[in-house]
Coordinates of C-alpha atoms and ligand atoms in Angstrom, one line a residue:
X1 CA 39.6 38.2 -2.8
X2 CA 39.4 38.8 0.8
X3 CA 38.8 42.4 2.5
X4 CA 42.9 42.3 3.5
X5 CA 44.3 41.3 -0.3
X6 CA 41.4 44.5 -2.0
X7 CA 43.0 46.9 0.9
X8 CA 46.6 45.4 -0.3
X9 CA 45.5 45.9 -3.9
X10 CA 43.9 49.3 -3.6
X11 CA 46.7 50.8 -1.6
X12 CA 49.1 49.8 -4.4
X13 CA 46.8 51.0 -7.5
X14 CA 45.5 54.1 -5.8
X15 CA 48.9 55.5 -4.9
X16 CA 50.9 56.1 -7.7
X17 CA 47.7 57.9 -9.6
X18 CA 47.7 60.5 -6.8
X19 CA 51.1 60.6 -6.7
X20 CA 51.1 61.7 -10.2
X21 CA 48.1 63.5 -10.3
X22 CA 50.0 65.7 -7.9
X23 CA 53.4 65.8 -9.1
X24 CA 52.4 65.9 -13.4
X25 CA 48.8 66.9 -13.2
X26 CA 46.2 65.0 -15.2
X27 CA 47.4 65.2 -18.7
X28 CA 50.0 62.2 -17.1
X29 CA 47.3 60.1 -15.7
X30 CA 45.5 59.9 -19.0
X31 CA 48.8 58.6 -20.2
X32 CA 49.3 56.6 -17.6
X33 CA 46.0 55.1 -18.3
X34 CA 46.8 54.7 -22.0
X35 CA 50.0 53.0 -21.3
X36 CA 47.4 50.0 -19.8
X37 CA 48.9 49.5 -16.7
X38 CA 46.2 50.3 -14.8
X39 CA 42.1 50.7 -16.8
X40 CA 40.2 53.9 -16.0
X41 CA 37.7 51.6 -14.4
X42 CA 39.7 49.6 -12.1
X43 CA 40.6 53.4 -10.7
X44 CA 37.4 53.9 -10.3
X45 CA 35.5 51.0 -9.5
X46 CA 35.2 49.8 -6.0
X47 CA 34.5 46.1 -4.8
X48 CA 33.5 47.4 -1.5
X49 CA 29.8 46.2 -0.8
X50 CA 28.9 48.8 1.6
X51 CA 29.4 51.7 -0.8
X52 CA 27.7 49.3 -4.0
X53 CA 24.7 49.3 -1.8
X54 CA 24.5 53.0 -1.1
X55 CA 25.4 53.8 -4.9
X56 CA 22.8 51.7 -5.8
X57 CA 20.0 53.0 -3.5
X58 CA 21.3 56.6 -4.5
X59 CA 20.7 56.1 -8.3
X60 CA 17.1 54.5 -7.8
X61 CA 16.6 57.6 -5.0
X62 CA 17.6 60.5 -7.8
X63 CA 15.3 58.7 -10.4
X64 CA 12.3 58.6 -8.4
X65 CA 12.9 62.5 -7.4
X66 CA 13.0 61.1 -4.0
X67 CA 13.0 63.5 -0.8
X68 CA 16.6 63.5 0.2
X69 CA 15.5 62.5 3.6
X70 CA 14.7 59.0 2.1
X71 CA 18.5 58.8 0.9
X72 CA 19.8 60.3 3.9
X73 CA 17.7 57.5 6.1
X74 CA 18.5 54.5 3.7
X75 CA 22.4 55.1 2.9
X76 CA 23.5 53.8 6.8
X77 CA 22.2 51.1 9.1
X78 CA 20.1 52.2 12.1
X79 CA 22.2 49.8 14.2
X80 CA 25.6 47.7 13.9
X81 CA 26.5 44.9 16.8
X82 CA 29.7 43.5 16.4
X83 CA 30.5 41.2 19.1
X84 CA 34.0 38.7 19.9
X85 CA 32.6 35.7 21.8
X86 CA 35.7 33.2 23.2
X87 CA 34.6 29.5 22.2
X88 CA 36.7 26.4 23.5
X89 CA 37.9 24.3 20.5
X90 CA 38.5 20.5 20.3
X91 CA 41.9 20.4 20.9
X92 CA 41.6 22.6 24.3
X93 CA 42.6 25.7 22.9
X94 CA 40.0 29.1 23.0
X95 CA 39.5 30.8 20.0
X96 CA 37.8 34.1 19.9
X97 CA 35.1 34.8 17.0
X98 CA 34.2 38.1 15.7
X99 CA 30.4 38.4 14.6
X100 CA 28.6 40.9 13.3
X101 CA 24.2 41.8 13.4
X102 CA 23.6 45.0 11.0
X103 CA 19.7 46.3 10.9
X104 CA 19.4 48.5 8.5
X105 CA 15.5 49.2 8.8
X106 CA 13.0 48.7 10.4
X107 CA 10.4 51.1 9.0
X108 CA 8.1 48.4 6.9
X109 CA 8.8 45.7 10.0
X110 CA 11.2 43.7 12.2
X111 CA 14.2 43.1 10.7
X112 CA 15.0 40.1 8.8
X113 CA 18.5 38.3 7.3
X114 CA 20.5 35.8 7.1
X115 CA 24.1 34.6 9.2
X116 CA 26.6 33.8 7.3
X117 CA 29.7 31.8 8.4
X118 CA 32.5 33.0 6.0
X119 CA 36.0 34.3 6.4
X120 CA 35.5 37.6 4.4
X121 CA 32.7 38.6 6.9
X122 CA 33.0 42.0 7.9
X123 CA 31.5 45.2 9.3
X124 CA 31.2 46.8 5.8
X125 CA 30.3 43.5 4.0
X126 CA 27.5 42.7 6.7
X127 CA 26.2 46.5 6.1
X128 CA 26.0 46.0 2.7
X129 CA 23.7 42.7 3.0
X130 CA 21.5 44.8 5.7
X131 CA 20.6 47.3 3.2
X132 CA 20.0 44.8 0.4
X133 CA 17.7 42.8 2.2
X134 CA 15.8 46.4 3.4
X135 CA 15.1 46.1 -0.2
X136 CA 14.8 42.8 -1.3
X137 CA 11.6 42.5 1.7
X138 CA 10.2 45.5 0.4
X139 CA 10.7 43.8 -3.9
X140 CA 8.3 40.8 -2.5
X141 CA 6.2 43.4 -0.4
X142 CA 6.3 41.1 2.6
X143 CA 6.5 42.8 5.6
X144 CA 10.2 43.1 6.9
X145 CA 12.8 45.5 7.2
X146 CA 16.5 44.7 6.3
X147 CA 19.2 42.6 8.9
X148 CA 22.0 40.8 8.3
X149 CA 25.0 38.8 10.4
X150 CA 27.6 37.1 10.2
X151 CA 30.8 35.2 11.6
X152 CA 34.3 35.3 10.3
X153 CA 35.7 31.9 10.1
X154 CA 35.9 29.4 7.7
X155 CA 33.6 26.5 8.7
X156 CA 35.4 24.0 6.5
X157 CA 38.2 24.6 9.7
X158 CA 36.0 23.5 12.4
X159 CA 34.4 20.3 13.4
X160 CA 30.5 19.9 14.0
X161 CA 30.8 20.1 17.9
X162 CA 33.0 23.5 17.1
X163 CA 30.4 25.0 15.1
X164 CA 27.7 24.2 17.3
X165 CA 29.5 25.9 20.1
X166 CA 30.2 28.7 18.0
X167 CA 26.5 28.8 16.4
X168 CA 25.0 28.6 20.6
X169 CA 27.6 31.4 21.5
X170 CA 26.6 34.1 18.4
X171 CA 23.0 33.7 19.0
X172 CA 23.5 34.5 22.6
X173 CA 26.0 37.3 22.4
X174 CA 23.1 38.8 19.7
X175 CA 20.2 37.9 21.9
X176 CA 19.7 41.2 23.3
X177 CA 18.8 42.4 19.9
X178 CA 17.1 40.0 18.3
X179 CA 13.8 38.3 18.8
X180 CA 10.4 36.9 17.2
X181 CA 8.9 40.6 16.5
X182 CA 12.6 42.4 16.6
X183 CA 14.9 40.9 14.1
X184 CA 14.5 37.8 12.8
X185 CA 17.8 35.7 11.6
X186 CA 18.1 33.2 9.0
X187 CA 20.0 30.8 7.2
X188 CA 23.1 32.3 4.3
X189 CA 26.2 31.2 3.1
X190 CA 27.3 28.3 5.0
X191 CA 24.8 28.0 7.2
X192 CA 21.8 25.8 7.3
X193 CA 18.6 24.2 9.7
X194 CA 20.8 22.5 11.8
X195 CA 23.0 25.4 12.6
X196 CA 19.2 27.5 13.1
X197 CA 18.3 25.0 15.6
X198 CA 21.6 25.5 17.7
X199 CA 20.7 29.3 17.7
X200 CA 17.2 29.2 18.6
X201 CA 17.8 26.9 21.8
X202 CA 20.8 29.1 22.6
X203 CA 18.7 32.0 22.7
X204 CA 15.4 30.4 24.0
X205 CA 17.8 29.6 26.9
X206 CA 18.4 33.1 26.9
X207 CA 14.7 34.5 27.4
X208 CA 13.2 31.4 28.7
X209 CA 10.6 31.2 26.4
X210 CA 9.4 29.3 23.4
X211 CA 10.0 31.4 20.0
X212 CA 10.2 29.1 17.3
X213 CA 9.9 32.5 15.2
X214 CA 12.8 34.1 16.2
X215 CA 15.1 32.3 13.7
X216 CA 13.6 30.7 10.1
X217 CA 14.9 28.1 8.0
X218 CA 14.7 25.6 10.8
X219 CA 14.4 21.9 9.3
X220 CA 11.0 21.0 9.2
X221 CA 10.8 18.8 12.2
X222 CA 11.8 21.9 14.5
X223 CA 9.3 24.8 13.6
X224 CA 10.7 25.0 9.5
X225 CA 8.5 25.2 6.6
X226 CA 8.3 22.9 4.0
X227 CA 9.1 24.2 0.7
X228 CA 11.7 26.5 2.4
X229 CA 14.6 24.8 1.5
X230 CA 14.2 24.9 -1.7
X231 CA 12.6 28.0 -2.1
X232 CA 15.7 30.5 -3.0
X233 CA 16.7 28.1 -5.8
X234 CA 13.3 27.5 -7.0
X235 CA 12.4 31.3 -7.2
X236 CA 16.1 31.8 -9.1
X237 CA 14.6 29.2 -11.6
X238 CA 10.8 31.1 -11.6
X239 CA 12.6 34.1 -12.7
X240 CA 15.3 32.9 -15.1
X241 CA 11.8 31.2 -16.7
X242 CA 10.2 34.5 -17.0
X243 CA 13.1 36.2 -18.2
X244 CA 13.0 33.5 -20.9
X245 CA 10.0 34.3 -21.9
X246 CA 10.5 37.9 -22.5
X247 CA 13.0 37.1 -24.7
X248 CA 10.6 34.6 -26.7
X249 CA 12.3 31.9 -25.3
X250 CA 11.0 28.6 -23.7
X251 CA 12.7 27.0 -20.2
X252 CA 12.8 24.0 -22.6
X253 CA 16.1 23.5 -24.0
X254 CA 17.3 26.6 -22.4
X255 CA 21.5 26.5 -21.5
X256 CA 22.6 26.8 -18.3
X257 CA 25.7 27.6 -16.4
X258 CA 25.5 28.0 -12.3
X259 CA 28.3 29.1 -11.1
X260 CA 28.0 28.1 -7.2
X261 CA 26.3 24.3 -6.1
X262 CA 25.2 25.5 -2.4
X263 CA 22.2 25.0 -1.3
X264 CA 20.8 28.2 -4.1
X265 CA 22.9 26.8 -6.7
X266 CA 21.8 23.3 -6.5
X267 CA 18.2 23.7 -6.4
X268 CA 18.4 26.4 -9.6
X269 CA 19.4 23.5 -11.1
X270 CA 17.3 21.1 -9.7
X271 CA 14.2 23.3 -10.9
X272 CA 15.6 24.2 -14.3
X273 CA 16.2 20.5 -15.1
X274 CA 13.2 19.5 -14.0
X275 CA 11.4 22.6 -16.6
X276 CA 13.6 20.4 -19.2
X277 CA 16.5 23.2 -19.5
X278 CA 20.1 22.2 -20.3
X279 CA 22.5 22.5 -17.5
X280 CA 26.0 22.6 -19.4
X281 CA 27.9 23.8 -16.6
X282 CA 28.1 24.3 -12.7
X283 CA 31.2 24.6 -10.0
X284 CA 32.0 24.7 -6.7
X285 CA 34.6 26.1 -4.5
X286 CA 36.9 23.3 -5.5
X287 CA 35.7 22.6 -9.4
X288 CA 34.0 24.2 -12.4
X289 CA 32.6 21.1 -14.9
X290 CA 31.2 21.4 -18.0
X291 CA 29.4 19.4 -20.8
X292 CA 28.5 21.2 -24.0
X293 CA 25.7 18.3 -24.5
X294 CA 24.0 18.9 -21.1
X295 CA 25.5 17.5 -17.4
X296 CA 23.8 14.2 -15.8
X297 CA 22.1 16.3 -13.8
X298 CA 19.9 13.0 -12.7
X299 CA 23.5 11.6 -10.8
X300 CA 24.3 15.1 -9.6
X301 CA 21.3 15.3 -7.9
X302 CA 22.1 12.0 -6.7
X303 CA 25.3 13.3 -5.3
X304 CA 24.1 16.4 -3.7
X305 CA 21.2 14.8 -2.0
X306 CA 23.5 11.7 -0.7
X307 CA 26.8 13.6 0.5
X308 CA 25.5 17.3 0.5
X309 CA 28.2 18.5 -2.3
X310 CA 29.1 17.7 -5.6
X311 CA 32.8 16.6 -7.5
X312 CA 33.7 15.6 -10.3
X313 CA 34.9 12.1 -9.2
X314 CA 32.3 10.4 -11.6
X315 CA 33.5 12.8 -14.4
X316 CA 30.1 14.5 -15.3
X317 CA 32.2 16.8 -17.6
X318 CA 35.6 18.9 -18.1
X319 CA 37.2 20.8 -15.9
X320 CA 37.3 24.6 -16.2
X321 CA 38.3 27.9 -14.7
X322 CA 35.7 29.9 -13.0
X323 CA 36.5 33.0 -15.2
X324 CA 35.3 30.1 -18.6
X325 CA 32.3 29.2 -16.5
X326 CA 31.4 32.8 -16.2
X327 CA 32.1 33.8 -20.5
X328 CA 30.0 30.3 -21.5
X329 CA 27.4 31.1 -24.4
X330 CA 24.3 29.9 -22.5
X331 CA 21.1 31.3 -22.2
X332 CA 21.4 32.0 -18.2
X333 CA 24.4 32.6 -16.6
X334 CA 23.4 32.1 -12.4
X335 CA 26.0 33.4 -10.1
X336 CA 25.1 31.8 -6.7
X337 CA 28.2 32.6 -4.5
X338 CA 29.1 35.7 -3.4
X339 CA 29.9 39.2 -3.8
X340 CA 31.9 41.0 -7.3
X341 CA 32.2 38.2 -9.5
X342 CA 31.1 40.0 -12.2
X343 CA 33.2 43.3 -12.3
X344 CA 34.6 45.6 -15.1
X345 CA 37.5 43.6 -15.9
X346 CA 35.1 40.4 -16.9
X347 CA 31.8 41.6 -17.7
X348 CA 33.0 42.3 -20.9
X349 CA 33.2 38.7 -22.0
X350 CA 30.0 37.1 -20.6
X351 CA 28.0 35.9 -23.4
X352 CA 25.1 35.0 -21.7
X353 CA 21.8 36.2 -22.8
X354 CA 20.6 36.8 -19.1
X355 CA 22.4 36.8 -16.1
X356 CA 19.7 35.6 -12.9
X357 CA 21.6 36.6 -9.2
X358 CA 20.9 33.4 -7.1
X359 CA 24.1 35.6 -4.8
X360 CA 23.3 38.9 -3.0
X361 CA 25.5 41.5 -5.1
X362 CA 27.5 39.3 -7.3
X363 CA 27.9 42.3 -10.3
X364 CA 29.4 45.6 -9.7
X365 CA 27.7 49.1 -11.1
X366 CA 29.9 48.9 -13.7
X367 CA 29.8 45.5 -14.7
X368 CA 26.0 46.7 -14.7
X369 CA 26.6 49.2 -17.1
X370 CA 29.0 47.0 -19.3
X371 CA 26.3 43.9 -19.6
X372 CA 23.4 46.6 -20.4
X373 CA 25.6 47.8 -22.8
X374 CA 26.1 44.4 -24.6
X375 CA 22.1 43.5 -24.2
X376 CA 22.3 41.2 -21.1
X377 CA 19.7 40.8 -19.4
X378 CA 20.3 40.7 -15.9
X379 CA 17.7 39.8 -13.3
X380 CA 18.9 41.1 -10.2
X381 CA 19.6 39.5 -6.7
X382 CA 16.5 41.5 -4.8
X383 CA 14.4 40.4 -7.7
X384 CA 16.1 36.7 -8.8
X385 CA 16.5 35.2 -5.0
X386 CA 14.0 37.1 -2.9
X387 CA 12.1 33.5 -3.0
X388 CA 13.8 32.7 0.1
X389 CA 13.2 35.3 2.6
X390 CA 9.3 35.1 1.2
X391 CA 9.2 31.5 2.3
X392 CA 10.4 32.7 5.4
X393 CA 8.1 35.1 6.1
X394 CA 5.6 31.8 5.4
X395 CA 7.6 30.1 7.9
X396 CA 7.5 32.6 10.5
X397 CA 3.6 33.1 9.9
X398 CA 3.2 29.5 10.7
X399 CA 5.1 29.6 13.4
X400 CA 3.1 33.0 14.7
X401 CA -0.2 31.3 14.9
X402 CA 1.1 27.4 15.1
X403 CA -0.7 25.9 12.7
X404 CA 1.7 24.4 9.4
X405 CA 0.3 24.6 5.4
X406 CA 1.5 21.5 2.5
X407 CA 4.6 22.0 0.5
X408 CA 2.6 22.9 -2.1
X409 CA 0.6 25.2 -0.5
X410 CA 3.8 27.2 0.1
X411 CA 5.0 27.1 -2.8
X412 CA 2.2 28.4 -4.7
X413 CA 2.0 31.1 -2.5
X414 CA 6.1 31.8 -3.3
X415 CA 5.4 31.6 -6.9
X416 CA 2.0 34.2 -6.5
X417 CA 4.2 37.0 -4.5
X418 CA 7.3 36.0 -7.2
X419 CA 5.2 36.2 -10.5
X420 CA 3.5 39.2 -8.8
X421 CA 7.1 41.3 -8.1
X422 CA 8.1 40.1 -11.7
X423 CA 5.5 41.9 -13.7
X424 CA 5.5 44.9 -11.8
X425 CA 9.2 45.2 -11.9
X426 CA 9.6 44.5 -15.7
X427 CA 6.4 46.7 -16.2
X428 CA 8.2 50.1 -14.5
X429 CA 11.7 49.3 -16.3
X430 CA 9.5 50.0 -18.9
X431 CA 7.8 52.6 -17.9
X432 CA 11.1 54.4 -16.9
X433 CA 13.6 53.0 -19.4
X434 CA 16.0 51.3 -16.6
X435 CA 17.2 48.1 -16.0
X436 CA 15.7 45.5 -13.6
X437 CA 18.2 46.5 -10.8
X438 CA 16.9 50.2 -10.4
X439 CA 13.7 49.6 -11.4
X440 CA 13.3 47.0 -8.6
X441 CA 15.3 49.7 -6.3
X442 CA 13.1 51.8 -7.1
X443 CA 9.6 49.9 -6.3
X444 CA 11.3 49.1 -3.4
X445 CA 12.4 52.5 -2.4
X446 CA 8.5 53.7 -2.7
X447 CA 7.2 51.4 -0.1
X448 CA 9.9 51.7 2.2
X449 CA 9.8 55.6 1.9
X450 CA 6.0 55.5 2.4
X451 CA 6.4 53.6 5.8
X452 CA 8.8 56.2 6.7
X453 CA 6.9 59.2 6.0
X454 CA 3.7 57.4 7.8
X455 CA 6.0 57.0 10.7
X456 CA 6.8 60.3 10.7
X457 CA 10.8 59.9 10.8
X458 CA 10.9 62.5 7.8
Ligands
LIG501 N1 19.9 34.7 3.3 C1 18.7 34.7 2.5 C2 18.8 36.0 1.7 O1 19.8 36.6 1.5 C3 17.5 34.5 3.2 C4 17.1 35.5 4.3 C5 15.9 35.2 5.1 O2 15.3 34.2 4.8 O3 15.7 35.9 6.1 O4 17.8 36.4 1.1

């Protein structure tokens, strides 16, 4: 649902409660409530990213007994750019883009996050991201703060020569606040190498210097690292396999369902198969296909490696709605799109035994609550895809001190720092009797409150 449509919605829902509550009192409300046409916790529950983060935060902050300074720090950026850059399109027309840079923090290090070319990009959205990857940098225990940024369009609109003006035009109307030791962009939804290479030689035009470090997930022939590309989707896969086994169950035979075949989505799968699990289902924006017996995944890896996407042209399976793909009985249910698609009116009828977040913030608190309730084990997003923003902090150390390590080198120093946040994670959920969410908020929280207190900001 797009920001305008959740306004629409929530004007609508929210009025005739206060009306109500104003005019009847409260007895009505609960009968309201009763009659169904609106559930208690669609009143209450909000899709709104920016105020998911900060609940978040706030319940891992109250848990620890943390200062309220650390809350009072964390709960708001320490910097929003939003900037409307004019770019000439193919047909001779101008078209002016709306962008957004959030840094959260900085306390730990320079900032560090993906763009993201999407059309429900916005200030509050782009906040949100900020603040989880504060945490998600601090998870790993590599040494970042938290950034994020984004344009509103949708790319599928534009041609290549479009984007790549666009792509040159951001990165130089965000110059002035980024750089190799500042803030440190990266690839997100939508965007890839290729658009990364646009934006570093826009902004090395810019300074007129060589930093291959300012932006990561370049390709590999232009500063990138090898084992980045697949390092989100790999380290989804590392954690769905230790989640696995902490329910006594092997990777081997293991059911699948990835909801999302980007470049996340795709290589969860990729690794998964590989570790001999099942994949019975996967979708895109256009298509949800499933196979109770196990997709080809050997021809849909075919597929995504030739044209970049998948369909279900050669008819891997049957088609299905998003909401089936999400209520499959499978083992491990990975959401790798976006935001709330697990929220109180579905979480309910996931039957998954764990839920692993390839996306940033794909469940709500109260979906949270709801698959706790049921015995779901969710691994969450700053634990489950942190792989990527570790590989590229590899990248960016390579780029540093110009010298590049093996694929394999990386990645066994990705699955180190992965295993590593695992353990410590799952051991203090234990310790504290939360879920994986706070508890990794929480780990987080202690290293990022730490820098702050060294730095003397409380
Ligand atoms: N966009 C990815 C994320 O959300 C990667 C960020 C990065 O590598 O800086 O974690």
């Amino acid at each position: 649902m797009n920001r305008f449509a959740f306004y629409r919605l929530h004007a609508i829902t929210f009025l005739p409660v206060f009306v109500y509550s104003n005019v009847y009192g409260s007895r009505l409300i609960h009968v309201y409530e009763k009659e169904k046409y609106m559930s208690a916790s669609a009143v209450k529950e909000t899709l709104n990213p920016f105020e998911i983060a900060q609940k978040q935060v706030k319940t891992a902050c109250d848990r620890l007994n943390a200062d309220p300074a650390v809350f009072e720090i964390l709960k708001k950026p320490q910097r929003v750019l939003e900037v409307n850059f004019p770019v000439k399109l193919d047909n001779g027309t101008v078209e002016n883009f709306t962008g957004y840079r959030s840094q959260h923090n900085n306390a730990v290090g320079p900032y560090k996050g993906g763009v993201r070319f999407h059309p429900n990009v916005n200030m509050d959205e782009v906040k949100a991201l900020s603040i989880w990857m504060t945490i998600k940098c601090c998870v790993a225990g590599i040494p970042y703060g938290g950034g994020k940024g984004g344009i509103t369009l949708d790319p599928r609109n534009y041609s290549e020569a479009e984007l790549e003006r666009i792509a040159r035009a951001y990165s130089e109307a965000i110059s002035p606040l980024i750089g190799e030791k500042i803030d440190i962009p990266a690839p997100d939804v939508n965007t890839n190498g290729k658009i990364m290479s646009w934006m570093v030689d826009a902004y090395e035009n810019v300074v007129k210097h060589s930093a291959p470090g300012v932006f990561t997930g370049k390709p590999v022939e232009f500063g990138g690292s090898l084992a980045r590309t697949e390092a989100t989707g790999y380290g989804v896969n590392f954690a769905a396999v230790q989640a696995l086994e902490k329910l006594g169950k092997d990777v081997k035979g293991a059911t699948y369902a990835i909801q999302g075949f980007g470049n996340v989505g795709y290589h969860t799968g990729y690794y998964a198969h590989k570790a001999g699990a099942k994949i019975v289902a996967v979708s895109t924006v256009d298509v949800a296909i499933y196979n109770e017996n196990g997709l080809d995944m050997e021809a849909i890896i075919k597929e995504f490696q030739t044209k970049g996407f998948i369909t279900n042209e050669a008819g891997y399976g049957k088609e299905i709605s998003n909401a089936e793909l999400l209520a499959l009985e499978v083992d491990v249910l990975a959401p790798c799109a976006l935001e709330n698609q697990l929220t109180s009116e579905n979480a309910g009828k996931v039957r998954a035994k764990i839920v692993v977040e390839g996306a940033n913030g794909p469940t709500t608190p109260e979906a949270d609550v709801i698959l706790r309730q049921n015995g779901v084990l969710v691994v969450p997003d700053i634990l489950a895809n942190c792989g990527g923003v570790v590989v590229s902090y590899f990248e960016w150390v390579q780029n540093l001190q110009g010298y590049y390590w093996e694929f394999d080198e990386v990645q066994e120093k990705e699955t180190v720092v992965l295993r590593r946040a695992f353990r410590d994670i799952w051991n203090l959920a234990q310790e504290y009797d939360v879920d994986l969410r706070t508890a990794s908020y929480m780990m987080s929280i202690r290293r990022v409150e730490k820098a702050m207190k060294l730095r003397g900001w409380y």
